[in-house]
GROMACS .gro file of C-alpha atoms in nm:
model
  505
    1MET     CA    1 -12.306 -14.130   5.168
    2GLY     CA    2 -12.163 -14.478   5.140
    3SER     CA    3 -11.931 -14.606   5.409
    4LYS     CA    4 -11.734 -14.282   5.442
    5THR     CA    5 -11.839 -14.024   5.696
    6LYS     CA    6 -11.724 -13.668   5.733
    7LYS     CA    7 -11.585 -13.577   6.076
    8LEU     CA    8 -11.752 -13.293   6.263
    9LYS     CA    9 -11.531 -13.110   6.512
   10THR     CA   10 -11.640 -12.857   6.767
   11LYS     CA   11 -11.387 -12.667   6.972
   12ASP     CA   12 -11.397 -12.683   7.349
   13GLU     CA   13 -11.283 -12.452   7.625
   14SER     CA   14 -10.984 -12.643   7.753
   15HIS     CA   15 -10.846 -12.879   7.492
   16GLY     CA   16 -10.974 -12.737   7.163
   17ILE     CA   17 -11.222 -13.017   7.090
   18ILE     CA   18 -11.563 -13.081   7.244
   19GLY     CA   19 -11.606 -13.391   7.038
   20ALA     CA   20 -11.528 -13.550   6.705
   21ALA     CA   21 -11.819 -13.748   6.568
   22SER     CA   22 -11.932 -13.873   6.232
   23SER     CA   23 -12.188 -13.661   6.055
   24SER     CA   24 -12.415 -13.966   6.044
   25GLU     CA   25 -12.416 -13.977   6.426
   26GLY     CA   26 -12.513 -13.610   6.445
   27LEU     CA   27 -12.780 -13.660   6.180
   28ASP     CA   28 -12.923 -13.959   6.367
   29PHE     CA   29 -12.939 -13.753   6.687
   30LEU     CA   30 -13.127 -13.467   6.519
   31THR     CA   31 -13.355 -13.710   6.337
   32LYS     CA   32 -13.445 -13.875   6.666
   33LEU     CA   33 -13.532 -13.536   6.820
   34CYS     CA   34 -13.759 -13.458   6.527
   35SER     CA   35 -13.928 -13.798   6.544
   36ASP     CA   36 -13.980 -13.755   6.919
   37ARG     CA   37 -14.165 -13.430   6.849
   38GLN     CA   38 -14.378 -13.590   6.580
   39GLU     CA   39 -14.473 -13.879   6.808
   40THR     CA   40 -14.577 -13.641   7.087
   41ALA     CA   41 -14.879 -13.502   6.900
   42PRO     CA   42 -14.994 -13.491   6.537
   43SER     CA   43 -14.999 -13.110   6.550
   44ILE     CA   44 -14.995 -12.822   6.795
   45SER     CA   45 -15.362 -12.757   6.717
   46GLU     CA   46 -15.449 -13.089   6.885
   47PHE     CA   47 -15.202 -13.050   7.171
   48LYS     CA   48 -15.351 -12.960   7.510
   49PHE     CA   49 -15.141 -12.661   7.613
   50ASN     CA   50 -15.075 -12.615   7.985
   51LYS     CA   51 -15.220 -12.268   8.045
   52LYS     CA   52 -15.017 -12.233   8.366
   53ARG     CA   53 -14.723 -12.151   8.140
   54VAL     CA   54 -14.908 -11.838   8.026
   55ARG     CA   55 -14.974 -11.499   8.187
   56VAL     CA   56 -15.228 -11.269   8.022
   57LEU     CA   57 -15.085 -10.920   8.073
   58SER     CA   58 -15.360 -10.721   7.903
   59GLU     CA   59 -15.721 -10.651   7.984
   60ALA     CA   60 -15.819 -10.802   7.648
   61SER     CA   61 -15.817 -11.181   7.643
   62GLU     CA   62 -15.992 -11.267   7.315
   63VAL     CA   63 -15.849 -11.220   6.966
   64PRO     CA   64 -16.065 -10.961   6.783
   65GLU     CA   65 -16.248 -11.068   6.467
   66ARG     CA   66 -16.061 -10.805   6.265
   67ALA     CA   67 -15.729 -10.985   6.327
   68GLU     CA   68 -15.512 -11.061   6.026
   69GLY     CA   69 -15.236 -11.233   6.219
   70VAL     CA   70 -15.073 -11.327   6.549
   71VAL     CA   71 -14.723 -11.215   6.639
   72TYR     CA   72 -14.468 -11.387   6.858
   73TRP     CA   73 -14.230 -11.122   6.992
   74MET     CA   74 -13.920 -11.336   7.030
   75SER     CA   75 -13.670 -11.205   7.282
   76ARG     CA   76 -13.501 -11.437   7.530
   77ASP     CA   77 -13.583 -11.765   7.358
   78GLN     CA   78 -13.431 -11.747   7.013
   79ARG     CA   79 -13.534 -12.078   6.858
   80VAL     CA   80 -13.827 -12.221   6.664
   81GLN     CA   81 -13.868 -12.572   6.802
   82ASP     CA   82 -13.893 -12.671   7.169
   83ASN     CA   83 -14.025 -12.323   7.247
   84TRP     CA   84 -14.349 -12.300   7.449
   85ALA     CA   85 -14.397 -11.933   7.355
   86MET     CA   86 -14.368 -12.012   6.983
   87LEU     CA   87 -14.600 -12.309   7.022
   88TYR     CA   88 -14.861 -12.104   7.207
   89ALA     CA   89 -14.848 -11.834   6.939
   90GLN     CA   90 -14.894 -12.091   6.663
   91LYS     CA   91 -15.182 -12.256   6.846
   92LEU     CA   92 -15.349 -11.916   6.882
   93ALA     CA   93 -15.294 -11.836   6.513
   94LEU     CA   94 -15.429 -12.172   6.399
   95LYS     CA   95 -15.735 -12.139   6.622
   96ASN     CA   96 -15.812 -11.802   6.464
   97LYS     CA   97 -15.709 -11.913   6.112
   98VAL     CA   98 -15.459 -11.631   6.061
   99PRO     CA   99 -15.090 -11.606   5.965
  100LEU     CA  100 -14.817 -11.629   6.228
  101HIS     CA  101 -14.540 -11.369   6.245
  102VAL     CA  102 -14.220 -11.374   6.449
  103CYS     CA  103 -14.062 -11.040   6.539
  104PHE     CA  104 -13.724 -10.982   6.701
  105CYS     CA  105 -13.646 -10.627   6.811
  106LEU     CA  106 -13.275 -10.559   6.765
  107VAL     CA  107 -13.138 -10.285   6.989
  108PRO     CA  108 -12.809 -10.117   6.891
  109ARG     CA  109 -12.661 -10.179   7.237
  110PHE     CA  110 -12.751 -10.382   7.546
  111LEU     CA  111 -12.574 -10.346   7.880
  112ASP     CA  112 -12.205 -10.440   7.832
  113ALA     CA  113 -12.259 -10.671   7.535
  114THR     CA  114 -11.995 -10.652   7.261
  115ILE     CA  115 -11.971 -10.767   6.900
  116ARG     CA  116 -11.884 -11.113   7.040
  117HIS     CA  117 -12.235 -11.145   7.180
  118TYR     CA  118 -12.415 -10.977   6.892
  119GLU     CA  119 -12.252 -11.201   6.631
  120PHE     CA  120 -12.362 -11.507   6.825
  121LEU     CA  121 -12.714 -11.363   6.851
  122LEU     CA  122 -12.744 -11.257   6.486
  123LYS     CA  123 -12.611 -11.583   6.342
  124GLY     CA  124 -12.855 -11.772   6.558
  125LEU     CA  125 -13.138 -11.550   6.436
  126GLU     CA  126 -13.039 -11.621   6.075
  127GLU     CA  127 -13.109 -11.986   6.146
  128VAL     CA  128 -13.442 -11.892   6.306
  129ALA     CA  129 -13.541 -11.684   6.003
  130LYS     CA  130 -13.452 -11.966   5.763
  131GLU     CA  131 -13.653 -12.222   5.960
  132CYS     CA  132 -13.948 -11.984   5.985
  133GLY     CA  133 -13.943 -11.946   5.607
  134GLU     CA  134 -13.953 -12.322   5.562
  135LEU     CA  135 -14.258 -12.337   5.790
  136ALA     CA  136 -14.450 -12.054   5.617
  137ILE     CA  137 -14.402 -11.829   5.920
  138GLU     CA  138 -14.291 -11.472   5.852
  139PHE     CA  139 -13.982 -11.351   6.038
  140HIS     CA  140 -13.922 -10.977   6.090
  141LEU     CA  141 -13.609 -10.813   6.232
  142LEU     CA  142 -13.728 -10.481   6.373
  143GLN     CA  143 -13.469 -10.214   6.446
  144GLY     CA  144 -13.503 -10.050   6.787
  145GLN     CA  145 -13.644 -10.108   7.133
  146ALA     CA  146 -13.963 -10.310   7.136
  147PRO     CA  147 -14.186 -10.033   7.286
  148ASP     CA  148 -14.080  -9.805   6.998
  149VAL     CA  149 -14.126 -10.047   6.707
  150LEU     CA  150 -14.349 -10.342   6.799
  151PRO     CA  151 -14.681 -10.159   6.864
  152ASP     CA  152 -14.648  -9.990   6.525
  153PHE     CA  153 -14.593 -10.331   6.360
  154VAL     CA  154 -14.905 -10.465   6.536
  155VAL     CA  155 -15.117 -10.177   6.409
  156ARG     CA  156 -14.971 -10.173   6.058
  157TYR     CA  157 -15.029 -10.545   5.999
  158ASN     CA  158 -15.353 -10.563   6.199
  159MET     CA  159 -15.222 -10.819   6.444
  160GLY     CA  160 -15.487 -10.966   6.673
  161ALA     CA  161 -15.263 -11.092   6.955
  162VAL     CA  162 -14.907 -11.064   7.082
  163VAL     CA  163 -14.723 -11.347   7.258
  164THR     CA  164 -14.381 -11.299   7.413
  165ASP     CA  165 -14.137 -11.503   7.619
  166PHE     CA  166 -14.010 -11.429   7.970
  167SER     CA  167 -13.702 -11.274   8.125
  168PRO     CA  168 -13.676 -11.166   8.490
  169LEU     CA  169 -13.418 -10.896   8.420
  170ARG     CA  170 -13.491 -10.529   8.473
  171VAL     CA  171 -13.459 -10.399   8.115
  172PRO     CA  172 -13.659 -10.674   7.939
  173MET     CA  173 -13.928 -10.651   8.207
  174LYS     CA  174 -13.958 -10.276   8.141
  175TRP     CA  175 -13.984 -10.346   7.766
  176VAL     CA  176 -14.276 -10.580   7.836
  177LYS     CA  177 -14.447 -10.325   8.059
  178ASP     CA  178 -14.404 -10.045   7.803
  179VAL     CA  179 -14.521 -10.261   7.511
  180GLN     CA  180 -14.829 -10.354   7.712
  181ALA     CA  181 -14.910  -9.986   7.763
  182ALA     CA  182 -14.863  -9.903   7.393
  183LEU     CA  183 -15.061 -10.187   7.232
  184PRO     CA  184 -15.419 -10.133   7.109
  185ARG     CA  185 -15.659 -10.204   7.395
  186ASP     CA  186 -15.839 -10.486   7.214
  187VAL     CA  187 -15.519 -10.684   7.144
  188PRO     CA  188 -15.443 -10.961   7.397
  189PHE     CA  189 -15.084 -10.963   7.521
  190CYS     CA  190 -14.961 -11.293   7.668
  191GLN     CA  191 -14.631 -11.396   7.822
  192VAL     CA  192 -14.506 -11.754   7.823
  193ASP     CA  193 -14.210 -11.870   8.031
  194ALA     CA  194 -14.030 -12.072   7.765
  195HIS     CA  195 -13.693 -12.060   7.944
  196ASN     CA  196 -13.771 -12.237   8.272
  197ILE     CA  197 -13.921 -12.581   8.299
  198VAL     CA  198 -14.152 -12.476   8.582
  199PRO     CA  199 -14.267 -12.120   8.504
  200CYS     CA  200 -14.101 -11.872   8.738
  201TRP     CA  201 -14.430 -11.740   8.879
  202VAL     CA  202 -14.560 -12.096   8.929
  203ALA     CA  203 -14.250 -12.234   9.102
  204SER     CA  204 -14.276 -11.974   9.377
  205ASP     CA  205 -14.465 -11.655   9.452
  206LYS     CA  206 -14.182 -11.507   9.658
  207LEU     CA  207 -13.806 -11.455   9.681
  208GLU     CA  208 -13.653 -11.787   9.784
  209TYR     CA  209 -13.370 -11.790  10.038
  210ALA     CA  210 -13.163 -12.076   9.895
  211ALA     CA  211 -13.169 -12.388   9.680
  212ARG     CA  212 -13.301 -12.589   9.974
  213THR     CA  213 -13.614 -12.371   9.996
  214ILE     CA  214 -13.706 -12.395   9.628
  215ARG     CA  215 -13.582 -12.744   9.537
  216ASN     CA  216 -13.893 -12.935   9.638
  217LYS     CA  217 -14.121 -12.664   9.498
  218ILE     CA  218 -13.966 -12.717   9.157
  219ASN     CA  219 -13.909 -13.093   9.166
  220SER     CA  220 -14.265 -13.158   9.284
  221ARG     CA  221 -14.396 -12.984   8.968
  222LEU     CA  222 -14.172 -13.160   8.714
  223LYS     CA  223 -14.425 -13.433   8.644
  224GLU     CA  224 -14.664 -13.161   8.529
  225PHE     CA  225 -14.420 -12.941   8.337
  226LEU     CA  226 -14.129 -13.162   8.224
  227THR     CA  227 -14.325 -13.292   7.926
  228PRO     CA  228 -14.231 -13.363   7.564
  229PHE     CA  229 -14.274 -13.089   7.304
  230PRO     CA  230 -14.506 -13.111   7.005
  231PRO     CA  231 -14.348 -12.977   6.685
  232VAL     CA  232 -14.396 -12.633   6.540
  233THR     CA  233 -14.541 -12.735   6.204
  234LYS     CA  234 -14.579 -12.572   5.864
  235HIS     CA  235 -14.833 -12.293   5.910
  236GLN     CA  236 -15.137 -12.332   5.688
  237TYR     CA  237 -15.246 -11.967   5.688
  238THR     CA  238 -15.031 -11.711   5.505
  239ARG     CA  239 -15.082 -11.360   5.375
  240SER     CA  240 -15.056 -11.278   5.006
  241GLY     CA  241 -14.751 -11.051   5.031
  242LYS     CA  242 -14.409 -11.187   5.127
  243ALA     CA  243 -14.206 -11.053   5.417
  244LYS     CA  244 -13.904 -10.849   5.320
  245ALA     CA  245 -13.582 -11.047   5.344
  246VAL     CA  246 -13.358 -10.946   5.632
  247ASP     CA  247 -13.039 -10.762   5.541
  248TRP     CA  248 -12.817 -10.912   5.807
  249GLU     CA  249 -12.508 -10.711   5.715
  250ALA     CA  250 -12.704 -10.386   5.733
  251ALA     CA  251 -12.838 -10.487   6.074
  252LYS     CA  252 -12.486 -10.557   6.195
  253SER     CA  253 -12.361 -10.223   6.066
  254MET     CA  254 -12.618 -10.036   6.277
  255LEU     CA  255 -12.486 -10.175   6.604
  256GLU     CA  256 -12.325  -9.937   6.851
  257VAL     CA  257 -12.116 -10.188   7.044
  258ASP     CA  258 -11.749 -10.244   7.123
  259GLN     CA  259 -11.592 -10.419   6.824
  260SER     CA  260 -11.267 -10.506   7.004
  261VAL     CA  261 -11.396 -10.819   7.182
  262ALA     CA  262 -11.387 -11.067   6.897
  263ALA     CA  263 -11.615 -11.364   6.845
  264VAL     CA  264 -11.484 -11.698   6.968
  265ASP     CA  265 -11.424 -11.992   6.738
  266TRP     CA  266 -11.511 -12.281   6.971
  267ALA     CA  267 -11.885 -12.208   6.989
  268GLU     CA  268 -12.088 -12.211   6.669
  269PRO     CA  269 -12.415 -12.017   6.709
  270GLY     CA  270 -12.756 -12.164   6.645
  271THR     CA  271 -12.986 -12.441   6.758
  272ARG     CA  272 -12.838 -12.709   6.537
  273ALA     CA  273 -12.485 -12.647   6.666
  274GLY     CA  274 -12.610 -12.633   7.025
  275LEU     CA  275 -12.781 -12.969   6.988
  276GLU     CA  276 -12.457 -13.113   6.857
  277VAL     CA  277 -12.286 -12.993   7.176
  278LEU     CA  278 -12.563 -13.168   7.371
  279ARG     CA  279 -12.499 -13.487   7.178
  280THR     CA  280 -12.125 -13.485   7.247
  281PHE     CA  281 -12.189 -13.409   7.613
  282CYS     CA  282 -12.414 -13.712   7.646
  283SER     CA  283 -12.182 -13.940   7.453
  284SER     CA  284 -11.846 -13.842   7.602
  285ARG     CA  285 -11.864 -13.612   7.906
  286LEU     CA  286 -12.183 -13.683   8.099
  287LYS     CA  287 -12.031 -13.995   8.256
  288PHE     CA  288 -11.773 -13.773   8.432
  289PHE     CA  289 -12.007 -13.490   8.533
  290ALA     CA  290 -12.078 -13.607   8.889
  291SER     CA  291 -11.715 -13.670   8.984
  292LYS     CA  292 -11.518 -13.420   8.774
  293ARG     CA  293 -11.737 -13.114   8.714
  294ASN     CA  294 -11.542 -12.904   8.968
  295ASP     CA  295 -11.207 -12.983   8.808
  296PRO     CA  296 -11.115 -12.713   8.551
  297THR     CA  297 -10.862 -12.947   8.388
  298ALA     CA  298 -11.112 -13.229   8.326
  299GLU     CA  299 -11.349 -13.276   8.034
  300ALA     CA  300 -11.676 -13.309   8.224
  301LEU     CA  301 -11.894 -13.002   8.159
  302SER     CA  302 -12.180 -12.967   7.914
  303HIS     CA  303 -12.053 -12.636   7.763
  304LEU     CA  304 -12.416 -12.552   7.684
  305SER     CA  305 -12.441 -12.220   7.870
  306PRO     CA  306 -12.404 -11.991   7.563
  307TRP     CA  307 -12.691 -12.168   7.385
  308PHE     CA  308 -12.899 -12.164   7.703
  309HIS     CA  309 -12.835 -11.792   7.752
  310PHE     CA  310 -12.946 -11.695   7.401
  311GLY     CA  311 -13.233 -11.942   7.413
  312GLN     CA  312 -13.100 -12.121   7.106
  313VAL     CA  313 -13.135 -12.456   7.282
  314SER     CA  314 -13.414 -12.546   7.525
  315VAL     CA  315 -13.302 -12.651   7.872
  316GLN     CA  316 -13.613 -12.867   7.887
  317ARG     CA  317 -13.507 -13.052   7.572
  318CYS     CA  318 -13.163 -13.111   7.721
  319ILE     CA  319 -13.312 -13.249   8.043
  320LEU     CA  320 -13.538 -13.484   7.848
  321VAL     CA  321 -13.238 -13.613   7.653
  322VAL     CA  322 -13.000 -13.636   7.949
  323LYS     CA  323 -13.259 -13.826   8.157
  324GLU     CA  324 -13.245 -14.106   7.902
  325TYR     CA  325 -12.895 -14.180   8.038
  326LYS     CA  326 -13.017 -14.225   8.396
  327PRO     CA  327 -12.971 -14.606   8.391
  328LYS     CA  328 -12.604 -14.566   8.289
  329TYR     CA  329 -12.494 -14.250   8.471
  330SER     CA  330 -12.740 -14.200   8.755
  331GLU     CA  331 -12.528 -13.968   8.973
  332SER     CA  332 -12.422 -13.753   8.679
  333VAL     CA  333 -12.778 -13.718   8.552
  334ASP     CA  334 -12.897 -13.615   8.898
  335ALA     CA  335 -12.613 -13.363   8.933
  336PHE     CA  336 -12.682 -13.213   8.590
  337CYS     CA  337 -13.055 -13.181   8.668
  338GLU     CA  338 -12.976 -13.010   8.999
  339GLU     CA  339 -12.765 -12.747   8.822
  340ALA     CA  340 -12.969 -12.704   8.504
  341ILE     CA  341 -13.309 -12.703   8.676
  342VAL     CA  342 -13.294 -12.611   9.044
  343ARG     CA  343 -12.991 -12.380   9.053
  344ARG     CA  344 -13.069 -12.213   8.722
  345GLU     CA  345 -13.435 -12.154   8.805
  346LEU     CA  346 -13.335 -12.029   9.152
  347ALA     CA  347 -13.136 -11.758   8.972
  348ASP     CA  348 -13.445 -11.653   8.776
  349ASN     CA  349 -13.642 -11.646   9.102
  350PHE     CA  350 -13.383 -11.415   9.260
  351CYS     CA  351 -13.385 -11.167   8.973
  352PHE     CA  352 -13.764 -11.176   8.931
  353TYR     CA  353 -13.846 -11.103   9.294
  354ASN     CA  354 -13.547 -10.880   9.378
  355ASP     CA  355 -13.505 -10.579   9.152
  356LYS     CA  356 -13.172 -10.504   9.322
  357TYR     CA  357 -13.027 -10.832   9.194
  358ASP     CA  358 -12.702 -10.664   9.086
  359SER     CA  359 -12.644 -10.445   9.390
  360LEU     CA  360 -12.519 -10.475   9.746
  361ASP     CA  361 -12.862 -10.339   9.843
  362GLY     CA  362 -13.006 -10.667   9.720
  363ALA     CA  363 -12.799 -10.879   9.960
  364TYR     CA  364 -12.923 -11.036  10.282
  365VAL     CA  365 -12.907 -10.830  10.601
  366TRP     CA  366 -12.630 -11.043  10.753
  367ALA     CA  367 -12.416 -11.010  10.440
  368LYS     CA  368 -12.457 -10.632  10.414
  369LYS     CA  369 -12.365 -10.600  10.782
  370THR     CA  370 -12.053 -10.815  10.760
  371LEU     CA  371 -11.928 -10.642  10.445
  372ASN     CA  372 -11.985 -10.303  10.606
  373ASP     CA  373 -11.811 -10.415  10.925
  374HIS     CA  374 -11.500 -10.498  10.720
  375ARG     CA  375 -11.529 -10.216  10.469
  376LYS     CA  376 -11.216 -10.040  10.600
  377ASP     CA  377 -11.001 -10.350  10.644
  378LYS     CA  378 -10.657 -10.321  10.490
  379ARG     CA  379 -10.622 -10.497  10.154
  380GLN     CA  380 -10.283 -10.652  10.080
  381TYR     CA  381 -10.338 -10.593   9.708
  382LEU     CA  382 -10.553 -10.336   9.528
  383TYR     CA  383 -10.622 -10.352   9.154
  384THR     CA  384 -10.812 -10.125   8.917
  385ARG     CA  385 -11.072 -10.255   8.674
  386GLU     CA  386 -10.822 -10.205   8.392
  387GLN     CA  387 -10.557 -10.415   8.569
  388LEU     CA  388 -10.810 -10.690   8.631
  389GLU     CA  389 -10.928 -10.684   8.270
  390LYS     CA  390 -10.570 -10.725   8.146
  391ALA     CA  391 -10.492 -11.002   8.399
  392LEU     CA  392 -10.217 -10.799   8.568
  393THR     CA  393 -10.240 -10.938   8.922
  394HIS     CA  394  -9.986 -11.124   9.136
  395ASP     CA  395 -10.198 -11.443   9.112
  396ASP     CA  396 -10.113 -11.663   8.810
  397LEU     CA  397 -10.421 -11.882   8.861
  398TRP     CA  398 -10.655 -11.582   8.866
  399ASN     CA  399 -10.479 -11.433   8.565
  400SER     CA  400 -10.519 -11.760   8.375
  401ALA     CA  401 -10.891 -11.767   8.452
  402GLN     CA  402 -10.927 -11.407   8.331
  403LEU     CA  403 -10.735 -11.488   8.012
  404GLN     CA  404 -10.963 -11.784   7.946
  405LEU     CA  405 -11.263 -11.554   7.988
  406VAL     CA  406 -11.119 -11.297   7.747
  407LYS     CA  407 -11.004 -11.545   7.485
  408GLU     CA  408 -11.287 -11.798   7.491
  409GLY     CA  409 -11.583 -11.611   7.633
  410LYS     CA  410 -11.611 -11.880   7.898
  411MET     CA  411 -11.467 -11.968   8.237
  412HIS     CA  412 -11.496 -12.291   8.429
  413GLY     CA  413 -11.771 -12.256   8.693
  414PHE     CA  414 -11.549 -12.347   8.988
  415LEU     CA  415 -11.291 -12.089   8.888
  416ARG     CA  416 -11.556 -11.825   8.828
  417MET     CA  417 -11.632 -11.842   9.203
  418TYR     CA  418 -11.262 -11.807   9.291
  419TRP     CA  419 -11.225 -11.529   9.033
  420ALA     CA  420 -11.513 -11.321   9.175
  421LYS     CA  421 -11.409 -11.370   9.539
  422LYS     CA  422 -11.058 -11.248   9.466
  423ILE     CA  423 -11.204 -10.934   9.308
  424LEU     CA  424 -11.372 -10.869   9.644
  425GLU     CA  425 -11.040 -10.924   9.821
  426TRP     CA  426 -10.843 -10.694   9.587
  427THR     CA  427 -11.087 -10.403   9.550
  428ASP     CA  428 -11.121 -10.108   9.787
  429ILE     CA  429 -11.496 -10.140   9.855
  430PRO     CA  430 -11.747 -10.425   9.800
  431GLU     CA  431 -11.971 -10.213   9.576
  432ARG     CA  432 -11.686 -10.159   9.333
  433ALA     CA  433 -11.589 -10.528   9.352
  434LEU     CA  434 -11.940 -10.635   9.257
  435ALA     CA  435 -11.960 -10.381   8.975
  436ASP     CA  436 -11.621 -10.488   8.835
  437ALA     CA  437 -11.708 -10.859   8.849
  438ILE     CA  438 -12.039 -10.803   8.671
  439TYR     CA  439 -11.877 -10.575   8.412
  440LEU     CA  440 -11.601 -10.822   8.325
  441ASN     CA  441 -11.840 -11.116   8.315
  442ASP     CA  442 -12.091 -10.929   8.099
  443ARG     CA  443 -11.826 -10.791   7.866
  444PHE     CA  444 -11.643 -11.113   7.790
  445SER     CA  445 -11.855 -11.416   7.878
  446LEU     CA  446 -12.092 -11.544   7.612
  447ASP     CA  447 -12.342 -11.618   7.888
  448GLY     CA  448 -12.307 -11.278   8.053
  449ARG     CA  449 -12.599 -11.040   8.121
  450ASP     CA  450 -12.787 -11.341   8.254
  451PRO     CA  451 -12.958 -11.427   8.585
  452ASN     CA  452 -12.698 -11.699   8.642
  453GLY     CA  453 -12.418 -11.446   8.599
  454PHE     CA  454 -12.571 -11.189   8.833
  455VAL     CA  455 -12.645 -11.451   9.098
  456GLY     CA  456 -12.298 -11.604   9.057
  457CYS     CA  457 -12.136 -11.268   9.132
  458MET     CA  458 -12.381 -11.200   9.415
  459TRP     CA  459 -12.314 -11.544   9.567
  460SER     CA  460 -11.938 -11.497   9.552
  461ILE     CA  461 -11.925 -11.139   9.679
  462CYS     CA  462 -12.249 -11.087   9.873
  463GLY     CA  463 -12.332 -11.434  10.007
  464ILE     CA  464 -12.663 -11.473   9.821
  465HIS     CA  465 -12.808 -11.826   9.860
  466ASP     CA  466 -12.526 -11.903  10.105
  467GLN     CA  467 -12.472 -11.880  10.480
  468GLY     CA  468 -12.232 -11.700  10.710
  469TRP     CA  469 -11.890 -11.861  10.760
  470ALA     CA  470 -11.597 -11.807  10.996
  471GLU     CA  471 -11.517 -11.437  11.013
  472ARG     CA  472 -11.197 -11.306  10.856
  473ALA     CA  473 -11.049 -10.982  10.726
  474VAL     CA  474 -11.213 -10.815  10.423
  475PHE     CA  475 -11.459 -11.102  10.367
  476GLY     CA  476 -11.622 -11.090  10.706
  477LYS     CA  477 -11.854 -11.391  10.710
  478ILE     CA  478 -11.868 -11.427  10.329
  479ARG     CA  479 -11.740 -11.768  10.217
  480TYR     CA  480 -11.365 -11.757  10.151
  481MET     CA  481 -11.165 -11.926   9.875
  482ASN     CA  482 -10.788 -11.923   9.828
  483TYR     CA  483 -10.504 -12.040   9.607
  484GLU     CA  484 -10.401 -12.326   9.837
  485GLY     CA  485 -10.757 -12.459   9.844
  486CYS     CA  486 -10.760 -12.470   9.463
  487LYS     CA  487 -10.428 -12.659   9.472
  488ARG     CA  488 -10.590 -12.930   9.678
  489LYS     CA  489 -10.881 -12.966   9.435
  490PHE     CA  490 -10.714 -12.981   9.094
  491ASP     CA  491 -10.384 -12.955   8.905
  492ILE     CA  492 -10.354 -12.578   8.893
  493LEU     CA  493 -10.017 -12.590   8.716
  494SER     CA  494 -10.178 -12.772   8.426
  495TYR     CA  495 -10.453 -12.509   8.405
  496ILE     CA  496 -10.203 -12.222   8.428
  497ALA     CA  497  -9.987 -12.379   8.155
  498ARG     CA  498 -10.295 -12.404   7.934
  499TRP     CA  499 -10.390 -12.036   7.965
  500GLY     CA  500 -10.055 -11.875   8.028
  501GLY     CA  501 -10.133 -11.658   8.326
  502LYS     CA  502  -9.823 -11.497   8.475
  503LYS     CA  503  -9.755 -11.341   8.811
  504HIS     CA  504  -9.721 -10.963   8.798
  505LYS     CA  505  -9.565 -10.751   9.070
   0.00000   0.00000   0.00000
């Protein structure tokens, strides 16, 4: 390359640029990650896998002798490396000397996801498929819900075991249950929590009340689970026939989703791009995270949530990297670990142990009572879902936050709390407020349809993981936020100027 280096630019939510770095810097960062994996263990076959990460869901636990392959049903964790589910599947395949297959089951629609989300997902999967090919692992894009297409694949290709990753949400959990029922009885079916550092069912066996009740349970297990990853290596067992190449355009054409919510240009899908965002966070924004993360006008956030949501980047990998900066930015590293580990895994706990995670019925008794007590309170302003979606309120700060969400598929975390609480204040009943907040978040945010999103809305509107506060109209004892409070915390005029929210009568 000589002395000249090409500049890599990645757009960011508030100023257009996450970071500008030489391509050699990015290459060095990725090279270091790869070397770290190689130094961890010579191969996954020699790596002692922590079986506490795994749940055997089937009666069968041994791969039958007839097996001609092992399949990893990839769902929540859409990456090859730094993926405990992928690693477990490869270890199982190597032990039984059979090929390894990766299947992703593409559904034509999912909750309120739009083409914005599906494009991010599909482009990330293209990268997965390419990397699988380089590692002699077959990738298959199956069309339809997993219970309808995966068991047939298992039978047709004589698969001897199925490994999948973990999601605590209602629909994916039902897919797992239905696949389990439809698989041949002699095929082991295993689930690996590749999303959380401490597996959800290990961290706690019950619904936790708040961060303070789960924090020590998680942190006390990090020594056991926050370990380096071995690499997924080139698979030495392959079948004679080649997998059919994926027609990505045909897959996209079969989607039945809203095409009007366009993809964003600041976030490039895929693991490689996500790791570049991690690199720029560590080099330029981590130092400000502790002091400036609640300021929507400051450059202090990681911006990693879209890649976390789609499982394109491992949270565990990010924690391992960020912890290397502990000597320089101790407070920021601690704050990032609190949010990325404790708070994020608390959200999974809530959704896993509370199947009413998106409903007022799932709130605490005190919160349901206080919201019901103030159900008939007079609202100064009332807005429909359509008015909220189009940012047609009297509040220019709220409108600016909504416009950021629509345009960039992202909203600053502090403002997302304010945004959701105002929906409660401006909607006729709390049930409708919660439904509208979830709908708008799921429709526009790249990290929507996620435990963090559901819990964020439930915290703001239903007091989940919070406590009762001074009683007031509409909110009751739910924590209150207002415009004047935001003024005291950051330069709201600068934020409003950036996103152009206007006051509407």
